[in-house]
Tab-separated table of C-alpha atoms in Angstrom:
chain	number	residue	atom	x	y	z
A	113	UNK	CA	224.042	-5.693	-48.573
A	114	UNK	CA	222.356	-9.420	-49.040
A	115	UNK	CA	222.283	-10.807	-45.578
A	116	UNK	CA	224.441	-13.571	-45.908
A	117	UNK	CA	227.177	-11.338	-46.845
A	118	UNK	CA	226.730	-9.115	-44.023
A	119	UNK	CA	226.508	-12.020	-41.418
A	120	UNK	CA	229.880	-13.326	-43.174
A	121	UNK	CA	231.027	-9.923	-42.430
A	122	UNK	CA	230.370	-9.185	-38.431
A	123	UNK	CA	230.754	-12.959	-37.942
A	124	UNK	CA	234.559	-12.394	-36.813
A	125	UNK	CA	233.426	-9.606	-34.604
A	126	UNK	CA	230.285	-11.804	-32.853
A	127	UNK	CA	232.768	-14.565	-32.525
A	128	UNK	CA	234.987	-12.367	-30.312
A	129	UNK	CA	232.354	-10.802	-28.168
A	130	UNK	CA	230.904	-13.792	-26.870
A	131	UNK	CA	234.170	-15.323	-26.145
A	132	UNK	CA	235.975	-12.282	-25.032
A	133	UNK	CA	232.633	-10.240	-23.387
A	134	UNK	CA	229.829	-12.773	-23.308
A	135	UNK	CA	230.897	-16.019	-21.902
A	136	UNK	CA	233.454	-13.948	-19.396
A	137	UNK	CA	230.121	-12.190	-18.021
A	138	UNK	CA	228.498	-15.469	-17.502
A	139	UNK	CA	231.054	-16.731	-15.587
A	140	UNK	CA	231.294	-13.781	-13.256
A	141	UNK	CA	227.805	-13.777	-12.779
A	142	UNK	CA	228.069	-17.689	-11.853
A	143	UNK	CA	230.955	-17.161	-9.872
A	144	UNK	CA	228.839	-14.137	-7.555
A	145	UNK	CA	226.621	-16.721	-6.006
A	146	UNK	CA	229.807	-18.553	-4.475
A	147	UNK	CA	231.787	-17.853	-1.696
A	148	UNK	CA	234.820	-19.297	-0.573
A	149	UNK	CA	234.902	-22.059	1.354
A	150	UNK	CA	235.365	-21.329	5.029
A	151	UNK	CA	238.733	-23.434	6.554
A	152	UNK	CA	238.588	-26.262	8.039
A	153	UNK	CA	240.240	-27.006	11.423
A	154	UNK	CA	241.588	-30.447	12.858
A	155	UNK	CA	243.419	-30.629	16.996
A	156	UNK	CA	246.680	-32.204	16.692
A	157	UNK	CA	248.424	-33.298	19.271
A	158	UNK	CA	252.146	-33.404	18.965
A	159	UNK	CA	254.775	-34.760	21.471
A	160	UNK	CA	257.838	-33.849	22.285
A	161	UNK	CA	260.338	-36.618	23.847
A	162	UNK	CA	260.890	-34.852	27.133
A	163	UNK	CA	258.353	-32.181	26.625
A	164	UNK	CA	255.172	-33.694	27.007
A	165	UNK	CA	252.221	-33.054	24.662
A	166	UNK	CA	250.387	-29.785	23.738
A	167	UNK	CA	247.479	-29.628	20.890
A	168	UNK	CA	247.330	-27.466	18.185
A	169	UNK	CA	245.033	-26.268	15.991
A	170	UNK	CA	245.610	-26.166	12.133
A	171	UNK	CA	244.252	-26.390	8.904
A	172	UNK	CA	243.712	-29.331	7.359
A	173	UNK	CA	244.954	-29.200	3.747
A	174	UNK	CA	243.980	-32.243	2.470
A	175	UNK	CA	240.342	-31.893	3.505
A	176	UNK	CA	240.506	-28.070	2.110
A	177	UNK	CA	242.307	-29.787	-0.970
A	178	UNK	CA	239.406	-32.188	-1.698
A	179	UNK	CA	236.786	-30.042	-0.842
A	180	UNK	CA	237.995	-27.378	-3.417
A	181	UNK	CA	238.479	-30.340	-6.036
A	182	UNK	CA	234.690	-31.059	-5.539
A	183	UNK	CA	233.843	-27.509	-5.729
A	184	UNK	CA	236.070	-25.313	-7.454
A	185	UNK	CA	233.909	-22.348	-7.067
A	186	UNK	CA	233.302	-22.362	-3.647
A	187	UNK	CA	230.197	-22.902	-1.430
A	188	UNK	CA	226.626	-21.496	-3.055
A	189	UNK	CA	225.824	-18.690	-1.029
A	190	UNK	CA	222.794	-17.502	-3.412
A	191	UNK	CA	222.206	-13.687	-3.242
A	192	UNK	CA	224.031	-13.670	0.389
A	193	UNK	CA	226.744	-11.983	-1.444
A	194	UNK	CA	225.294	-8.991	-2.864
A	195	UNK	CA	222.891	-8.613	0.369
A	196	UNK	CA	226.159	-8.478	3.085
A	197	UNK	CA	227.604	-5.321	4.524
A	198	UNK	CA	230.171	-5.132	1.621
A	199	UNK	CA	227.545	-4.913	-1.114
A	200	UNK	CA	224.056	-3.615	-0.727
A	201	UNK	CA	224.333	-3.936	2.839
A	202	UNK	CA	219.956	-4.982	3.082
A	203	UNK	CA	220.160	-5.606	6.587
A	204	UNK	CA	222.382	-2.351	7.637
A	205	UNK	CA	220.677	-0.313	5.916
A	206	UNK	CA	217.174	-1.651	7.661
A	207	UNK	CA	218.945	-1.345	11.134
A	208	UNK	CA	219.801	2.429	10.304
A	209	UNK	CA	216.203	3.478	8.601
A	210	UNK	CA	215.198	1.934	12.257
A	211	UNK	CA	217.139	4.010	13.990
A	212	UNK	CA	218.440	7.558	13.256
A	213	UNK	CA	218.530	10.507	14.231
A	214	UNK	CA	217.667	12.706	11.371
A	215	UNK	CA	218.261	12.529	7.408
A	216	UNK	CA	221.895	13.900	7.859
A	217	UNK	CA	222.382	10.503	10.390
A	218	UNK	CA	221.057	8.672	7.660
A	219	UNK	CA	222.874	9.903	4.754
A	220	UNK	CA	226.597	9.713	7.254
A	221	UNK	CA	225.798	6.567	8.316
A	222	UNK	CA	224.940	4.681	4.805
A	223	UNK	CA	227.689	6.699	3.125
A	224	UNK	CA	230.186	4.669	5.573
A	225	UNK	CA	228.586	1.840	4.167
A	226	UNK	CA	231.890	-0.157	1.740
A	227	UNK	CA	229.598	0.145	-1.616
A	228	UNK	CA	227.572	3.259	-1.107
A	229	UNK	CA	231.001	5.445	-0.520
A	230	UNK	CA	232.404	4.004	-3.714
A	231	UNK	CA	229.206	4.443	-5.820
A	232	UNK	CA	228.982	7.758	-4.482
A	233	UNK	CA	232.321	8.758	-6.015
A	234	UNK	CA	231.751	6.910	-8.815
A	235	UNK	CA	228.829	9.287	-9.792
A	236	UNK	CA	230.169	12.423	-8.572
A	237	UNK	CA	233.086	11.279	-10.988
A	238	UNK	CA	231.004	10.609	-13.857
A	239	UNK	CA	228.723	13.673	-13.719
A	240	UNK	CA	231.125	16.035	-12.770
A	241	UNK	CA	234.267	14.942	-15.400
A	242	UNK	CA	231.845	14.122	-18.072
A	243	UNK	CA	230.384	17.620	-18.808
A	244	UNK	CA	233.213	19.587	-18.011
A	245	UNK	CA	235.339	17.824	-19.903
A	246	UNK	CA	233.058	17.640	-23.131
A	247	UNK	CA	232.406	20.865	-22.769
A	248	UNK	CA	236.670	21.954	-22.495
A	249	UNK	CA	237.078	19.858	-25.526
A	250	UNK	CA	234.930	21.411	-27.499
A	251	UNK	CA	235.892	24.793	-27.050
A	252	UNK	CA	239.467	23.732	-27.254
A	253	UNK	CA	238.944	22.408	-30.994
A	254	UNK	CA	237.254	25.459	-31.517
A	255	UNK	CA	240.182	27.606	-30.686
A	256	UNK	CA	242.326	25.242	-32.577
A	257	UNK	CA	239.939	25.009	-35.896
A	258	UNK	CA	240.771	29.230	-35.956
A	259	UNK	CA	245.087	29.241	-35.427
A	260	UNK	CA	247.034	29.147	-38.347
A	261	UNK	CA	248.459	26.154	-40.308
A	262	UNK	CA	251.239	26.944	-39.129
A	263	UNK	CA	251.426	26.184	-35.558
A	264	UNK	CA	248.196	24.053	-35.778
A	265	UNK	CA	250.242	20.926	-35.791
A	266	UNK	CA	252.005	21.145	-32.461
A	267	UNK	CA	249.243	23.005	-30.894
A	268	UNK	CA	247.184	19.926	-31.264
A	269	UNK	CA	250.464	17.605	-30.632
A	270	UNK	CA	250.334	19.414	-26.924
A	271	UNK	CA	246.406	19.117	-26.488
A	272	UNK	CA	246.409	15.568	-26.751
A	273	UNK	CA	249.180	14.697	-24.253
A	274	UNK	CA	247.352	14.024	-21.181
A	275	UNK	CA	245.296	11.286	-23.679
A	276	UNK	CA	248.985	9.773	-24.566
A	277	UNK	CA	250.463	9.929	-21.355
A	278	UNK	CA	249.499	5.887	-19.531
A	279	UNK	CA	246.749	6.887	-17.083
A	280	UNK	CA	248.656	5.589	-14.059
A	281	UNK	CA	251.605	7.489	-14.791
A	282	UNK	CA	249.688	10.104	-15.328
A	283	UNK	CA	248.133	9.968	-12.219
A	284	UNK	CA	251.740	9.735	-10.074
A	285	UNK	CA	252.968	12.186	-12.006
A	286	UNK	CA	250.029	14.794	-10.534
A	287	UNK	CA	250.233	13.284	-7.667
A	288	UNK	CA	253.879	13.985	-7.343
A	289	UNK	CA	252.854	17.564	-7.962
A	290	UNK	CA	250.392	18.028	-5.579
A	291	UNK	CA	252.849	16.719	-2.735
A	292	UNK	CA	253.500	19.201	-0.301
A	293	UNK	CA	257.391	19.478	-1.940
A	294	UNK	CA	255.857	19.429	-5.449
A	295	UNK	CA	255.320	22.304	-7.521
A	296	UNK	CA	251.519	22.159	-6.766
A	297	UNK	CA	251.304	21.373	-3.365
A	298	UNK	CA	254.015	23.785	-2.409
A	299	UNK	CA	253.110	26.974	-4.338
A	300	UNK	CA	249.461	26.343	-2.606
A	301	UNK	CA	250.892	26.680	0.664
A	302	UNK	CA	252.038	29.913	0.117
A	303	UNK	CA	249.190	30.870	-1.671
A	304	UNK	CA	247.306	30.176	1.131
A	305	UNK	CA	249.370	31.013	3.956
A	306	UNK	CA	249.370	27.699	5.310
A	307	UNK	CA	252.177	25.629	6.142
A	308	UNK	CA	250.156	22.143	6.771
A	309	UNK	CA	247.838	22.254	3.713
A	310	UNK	CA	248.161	18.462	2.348
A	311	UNK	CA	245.435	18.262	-0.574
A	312	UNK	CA	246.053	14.457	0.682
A	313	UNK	CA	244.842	14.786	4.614
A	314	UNK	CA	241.356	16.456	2.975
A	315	UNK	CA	238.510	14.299	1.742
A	316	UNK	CA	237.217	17.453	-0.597
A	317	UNK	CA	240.862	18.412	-1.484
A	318	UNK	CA	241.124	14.721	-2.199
A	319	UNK	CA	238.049	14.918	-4.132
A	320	UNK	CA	239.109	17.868	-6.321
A	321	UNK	CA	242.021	16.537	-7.192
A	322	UNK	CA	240.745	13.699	-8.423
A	323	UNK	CA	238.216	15.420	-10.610
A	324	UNK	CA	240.869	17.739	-12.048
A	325	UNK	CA	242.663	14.874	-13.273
A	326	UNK	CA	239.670	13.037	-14.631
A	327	UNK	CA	238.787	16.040	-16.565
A	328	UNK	CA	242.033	16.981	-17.309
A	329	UNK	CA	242.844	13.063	-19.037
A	330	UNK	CA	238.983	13.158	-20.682
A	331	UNK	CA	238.948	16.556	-22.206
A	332	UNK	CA	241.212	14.943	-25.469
A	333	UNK	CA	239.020	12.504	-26.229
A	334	UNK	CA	236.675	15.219	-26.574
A	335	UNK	CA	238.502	17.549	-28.421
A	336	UNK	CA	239.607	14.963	-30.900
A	337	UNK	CA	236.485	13.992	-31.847
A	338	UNK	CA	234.564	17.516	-32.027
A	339	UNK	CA	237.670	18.466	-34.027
A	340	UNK	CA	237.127	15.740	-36.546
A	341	UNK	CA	233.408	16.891	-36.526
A	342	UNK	CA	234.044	20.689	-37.165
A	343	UNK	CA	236.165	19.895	-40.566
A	344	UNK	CA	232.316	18.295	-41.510
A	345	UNK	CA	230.311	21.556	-41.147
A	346	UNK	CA	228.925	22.464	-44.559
A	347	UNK	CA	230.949	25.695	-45.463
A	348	UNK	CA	228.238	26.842	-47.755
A	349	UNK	CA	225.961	26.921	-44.305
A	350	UNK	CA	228.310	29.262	-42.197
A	351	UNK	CA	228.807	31.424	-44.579
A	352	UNK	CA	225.473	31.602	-45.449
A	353	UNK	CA	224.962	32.732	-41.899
A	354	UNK	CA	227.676	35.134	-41.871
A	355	UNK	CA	225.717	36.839	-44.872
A	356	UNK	CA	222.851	37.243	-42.674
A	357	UNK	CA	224.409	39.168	-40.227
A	358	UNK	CA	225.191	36.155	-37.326
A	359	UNK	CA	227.553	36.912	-35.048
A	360	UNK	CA	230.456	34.203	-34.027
A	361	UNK	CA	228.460	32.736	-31.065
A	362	UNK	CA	225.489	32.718	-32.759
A	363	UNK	CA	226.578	30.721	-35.478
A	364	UNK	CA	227.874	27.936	-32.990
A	365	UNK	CA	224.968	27.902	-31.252
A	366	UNK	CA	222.710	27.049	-34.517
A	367	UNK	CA	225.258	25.852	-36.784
A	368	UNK	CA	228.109	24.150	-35.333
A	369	UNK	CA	226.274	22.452	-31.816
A	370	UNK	CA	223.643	20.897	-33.832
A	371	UNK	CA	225.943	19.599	-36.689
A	372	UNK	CA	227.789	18.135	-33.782
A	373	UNK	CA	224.784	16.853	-31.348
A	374	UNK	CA	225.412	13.346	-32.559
A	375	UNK	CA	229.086	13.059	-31.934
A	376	UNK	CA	228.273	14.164	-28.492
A	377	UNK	CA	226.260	11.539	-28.032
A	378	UNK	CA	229.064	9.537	-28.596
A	379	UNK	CA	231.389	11.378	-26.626
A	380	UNK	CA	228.856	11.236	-23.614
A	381	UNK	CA	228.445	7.744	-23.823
A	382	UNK	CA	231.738	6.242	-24.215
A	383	UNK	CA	233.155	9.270	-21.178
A	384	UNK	CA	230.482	7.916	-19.012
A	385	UNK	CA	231.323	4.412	-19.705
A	386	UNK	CA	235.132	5.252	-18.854
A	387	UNK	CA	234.738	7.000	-15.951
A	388	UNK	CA	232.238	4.854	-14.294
A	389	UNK	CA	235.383	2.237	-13.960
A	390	UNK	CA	237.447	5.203	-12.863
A	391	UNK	CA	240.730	3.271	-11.435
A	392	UNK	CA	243.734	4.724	-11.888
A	393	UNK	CA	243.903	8.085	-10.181
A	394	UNK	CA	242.630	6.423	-6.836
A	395	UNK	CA	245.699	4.286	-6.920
A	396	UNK	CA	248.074	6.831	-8.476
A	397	UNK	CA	247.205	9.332	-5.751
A	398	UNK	CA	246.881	6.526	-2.978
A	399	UNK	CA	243.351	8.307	-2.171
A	400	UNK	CA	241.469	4.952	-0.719
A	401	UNK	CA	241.380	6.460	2.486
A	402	UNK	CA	239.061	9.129	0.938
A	403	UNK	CA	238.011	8.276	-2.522
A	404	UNK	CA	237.045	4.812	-3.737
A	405	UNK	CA	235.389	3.607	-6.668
A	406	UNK	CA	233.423	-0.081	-7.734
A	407	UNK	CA	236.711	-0.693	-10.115
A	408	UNK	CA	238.980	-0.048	-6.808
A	409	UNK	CA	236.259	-2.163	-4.713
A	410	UNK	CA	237.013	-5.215	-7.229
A	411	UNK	CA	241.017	-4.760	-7.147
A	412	UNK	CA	240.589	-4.863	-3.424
A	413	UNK	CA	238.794	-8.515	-2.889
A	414	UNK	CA	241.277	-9.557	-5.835
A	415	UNK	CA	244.651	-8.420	-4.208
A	416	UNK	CA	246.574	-10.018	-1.085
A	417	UNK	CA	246.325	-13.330	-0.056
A	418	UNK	CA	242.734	-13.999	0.597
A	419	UNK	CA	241.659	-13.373	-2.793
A	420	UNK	CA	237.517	-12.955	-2.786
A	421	UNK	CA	236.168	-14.168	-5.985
A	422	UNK	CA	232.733	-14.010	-5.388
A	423	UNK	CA	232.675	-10.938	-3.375
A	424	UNK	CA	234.308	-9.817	-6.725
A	425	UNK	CA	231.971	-11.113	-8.866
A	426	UNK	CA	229.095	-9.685	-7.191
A	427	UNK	CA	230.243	-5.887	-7.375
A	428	UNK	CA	231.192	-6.246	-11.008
A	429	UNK	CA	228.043	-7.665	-11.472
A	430	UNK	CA	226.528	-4.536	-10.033
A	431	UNK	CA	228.980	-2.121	-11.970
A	432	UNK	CA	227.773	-3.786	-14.993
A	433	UNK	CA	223.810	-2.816	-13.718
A	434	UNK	CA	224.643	0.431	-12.763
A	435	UNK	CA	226.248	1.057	-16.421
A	436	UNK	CA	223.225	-0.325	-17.956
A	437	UNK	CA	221.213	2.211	-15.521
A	438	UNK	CA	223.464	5.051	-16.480
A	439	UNK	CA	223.581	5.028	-19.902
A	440	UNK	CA	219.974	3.840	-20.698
A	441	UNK	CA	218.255	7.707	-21.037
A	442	UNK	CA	221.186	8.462	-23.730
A	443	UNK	CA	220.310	4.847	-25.484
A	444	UNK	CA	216.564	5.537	-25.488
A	445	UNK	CA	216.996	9.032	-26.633
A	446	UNK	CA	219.283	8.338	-29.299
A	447	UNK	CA	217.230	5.128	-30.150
A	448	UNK	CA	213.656	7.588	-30.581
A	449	UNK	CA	216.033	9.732	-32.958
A	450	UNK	CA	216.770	6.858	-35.153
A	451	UNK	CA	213.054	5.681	-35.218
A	452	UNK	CA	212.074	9.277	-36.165
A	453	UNK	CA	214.475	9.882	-38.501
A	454	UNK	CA	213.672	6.399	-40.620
A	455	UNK	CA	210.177	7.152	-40.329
């Protein structure tokens, strides 16, 4: 394709990612370095006819008014944002590395920390869902590559529900199960004998539950596009291997995987991607008092009255890093691969 016709061709496509991803990342990155402006206080006195004077204190608005006209972003706070206690927390961290008692006082005592106990869900999420649910998807397209025509239809209707189903509905509706009247929550009880299990009151039960929804919404995804990839694997080849005697694991295991190692590059990259925001589930299940994420961490400054921009700003800032971080071995790898395959 000459290059002007290709340029004519993604131009609609660059034109939306710098206004629509680009220019929105600039101004969050802009808008980390501010903070809000703090409130300024006047005395007023204020007298009453036969009730003598008393002074109050209040805000002035018309100072706060111009002062927010002059800077609309707030006050410049540099890095002070991402160095507090909400973010990376430099100075806490250096107080507790100072003094501890032992690596397991170190490892409580940063965990605590706002951002550390979100990231640390955050990649327990990612590299627990991911695998797992790659993994259930493909052997669920490979039990549904082998059922008849006949009920192939709805059995793939049902395997893509949790994918259909809004994520935050999804989400209450397992929670909703897992209460201790739901069907969940109450059939574990007398599973385990116990009349006060809660999967809610327990950080790990918490945790579990969680992850069995992220792999439970993920594991589509999967399926749908190892599916898709199965109906490419050269016919000729398997049978082929069939004629030499290979059994039905081996010729997955040197047939079908490596026919299908690129689309699970894809699949890796775009689950990791989507569950490093995970969201939903920690509102659905109202699990902030033992799971948060960086997405949750952001909704937080954004919601109720005192709405923190820049303390915003700053964590998406570092989500955005610690994608970059995440998904950079799968870039390089699959970036070598191209290299070697053009040379």
């Amino acid at each position: 394709m000459p290059h002007k016709t290709f340029f004519a061709f993604i131009l609609p496509s660059l034109i939306a990612m710098v206004l629509f991803i680009a220019l929105p990342i600039v101004s969050v990155v802009v808008q980390s370095f501010h903070v809000e402006h703090g409130r300024i206080l006047v005395q007023v006195e204020s007298c009453q006819p036969f009730g003598g004077c008393t002074t109050e204190t209040r805000v002035d608005t018309a100072a706060m008014a111009e002062l927010r006209e002059e800077q609309p972003m707030g006050r410049f706070n540099r890095f002070g944002t991402y160095l507090n206690r909400g973010h990376l927390a430099v100075d806490e961290i250096g107080a507790i590395l100072a003094n501890n008692n032992g690596i397991g006082d170190i490892v409580t005592r940063i965990y605590n920390l706002p951002l550390y106990k979100a990231l640390a869900f955050t990649l327990v999420f990612c590299f627990v869902v991911t695998p797992i649910a790659m993994a259930l998807g493909f052997i669920i397209a490979l039990a549904v590559n082998t059922v008849p025509k006949m009920v192939k239809g709805p059995v793939i209707f049902f395997s893509l529900l949790p994918m259909i189903i809004t994520p935050l509905i999804g989400s209450l509706i397992l929670y909703w199960m897992i209460q201790p009247n739901g069907i969940i929550g109450a059939n574990l009880r007398v599973l385990f004998d116990d009349p006060t299990l809660s999967l809610r009151q327990s950080p790990l039960l918490t945790w579990l539950s969680l992850l069995f929804y992220g792999v439970w919404t993920n594991a589509p995804f999967s399926f749908v596009v190892f599916y898709a990839g199965l109906q490419t694997v050269p016919a000729d080849t398997l049978e082929s291997a069939m004629i030499d005697g290979a059994s039905r694991w081996e010729r997955i295991r040197y047939v079908v995987i490596p026919h299908l190692a690129p689309l699970a590059t894809f699949v890796a990259l775009v689950q990791l991607m989507d569950n490093f925001r995970v969201f939903e589930p920690i509102v659905g299940f109202s699990a902030e008092a033992n799971a948060t994420s960086l997405s949750w961490l952001i909704f937080n400054d954004l919601s109720g009255d005192a709405q923190l921009f820049g303390s915003a700003g700053a964590t998406s800032v570092i989500t955005i890093i610690g994608v970059i971080i995440l998904l950079s071995p799968v870039l390089v790898r699959t970036w070598r691969e191209f290299n070697h395959k053009v040379v």
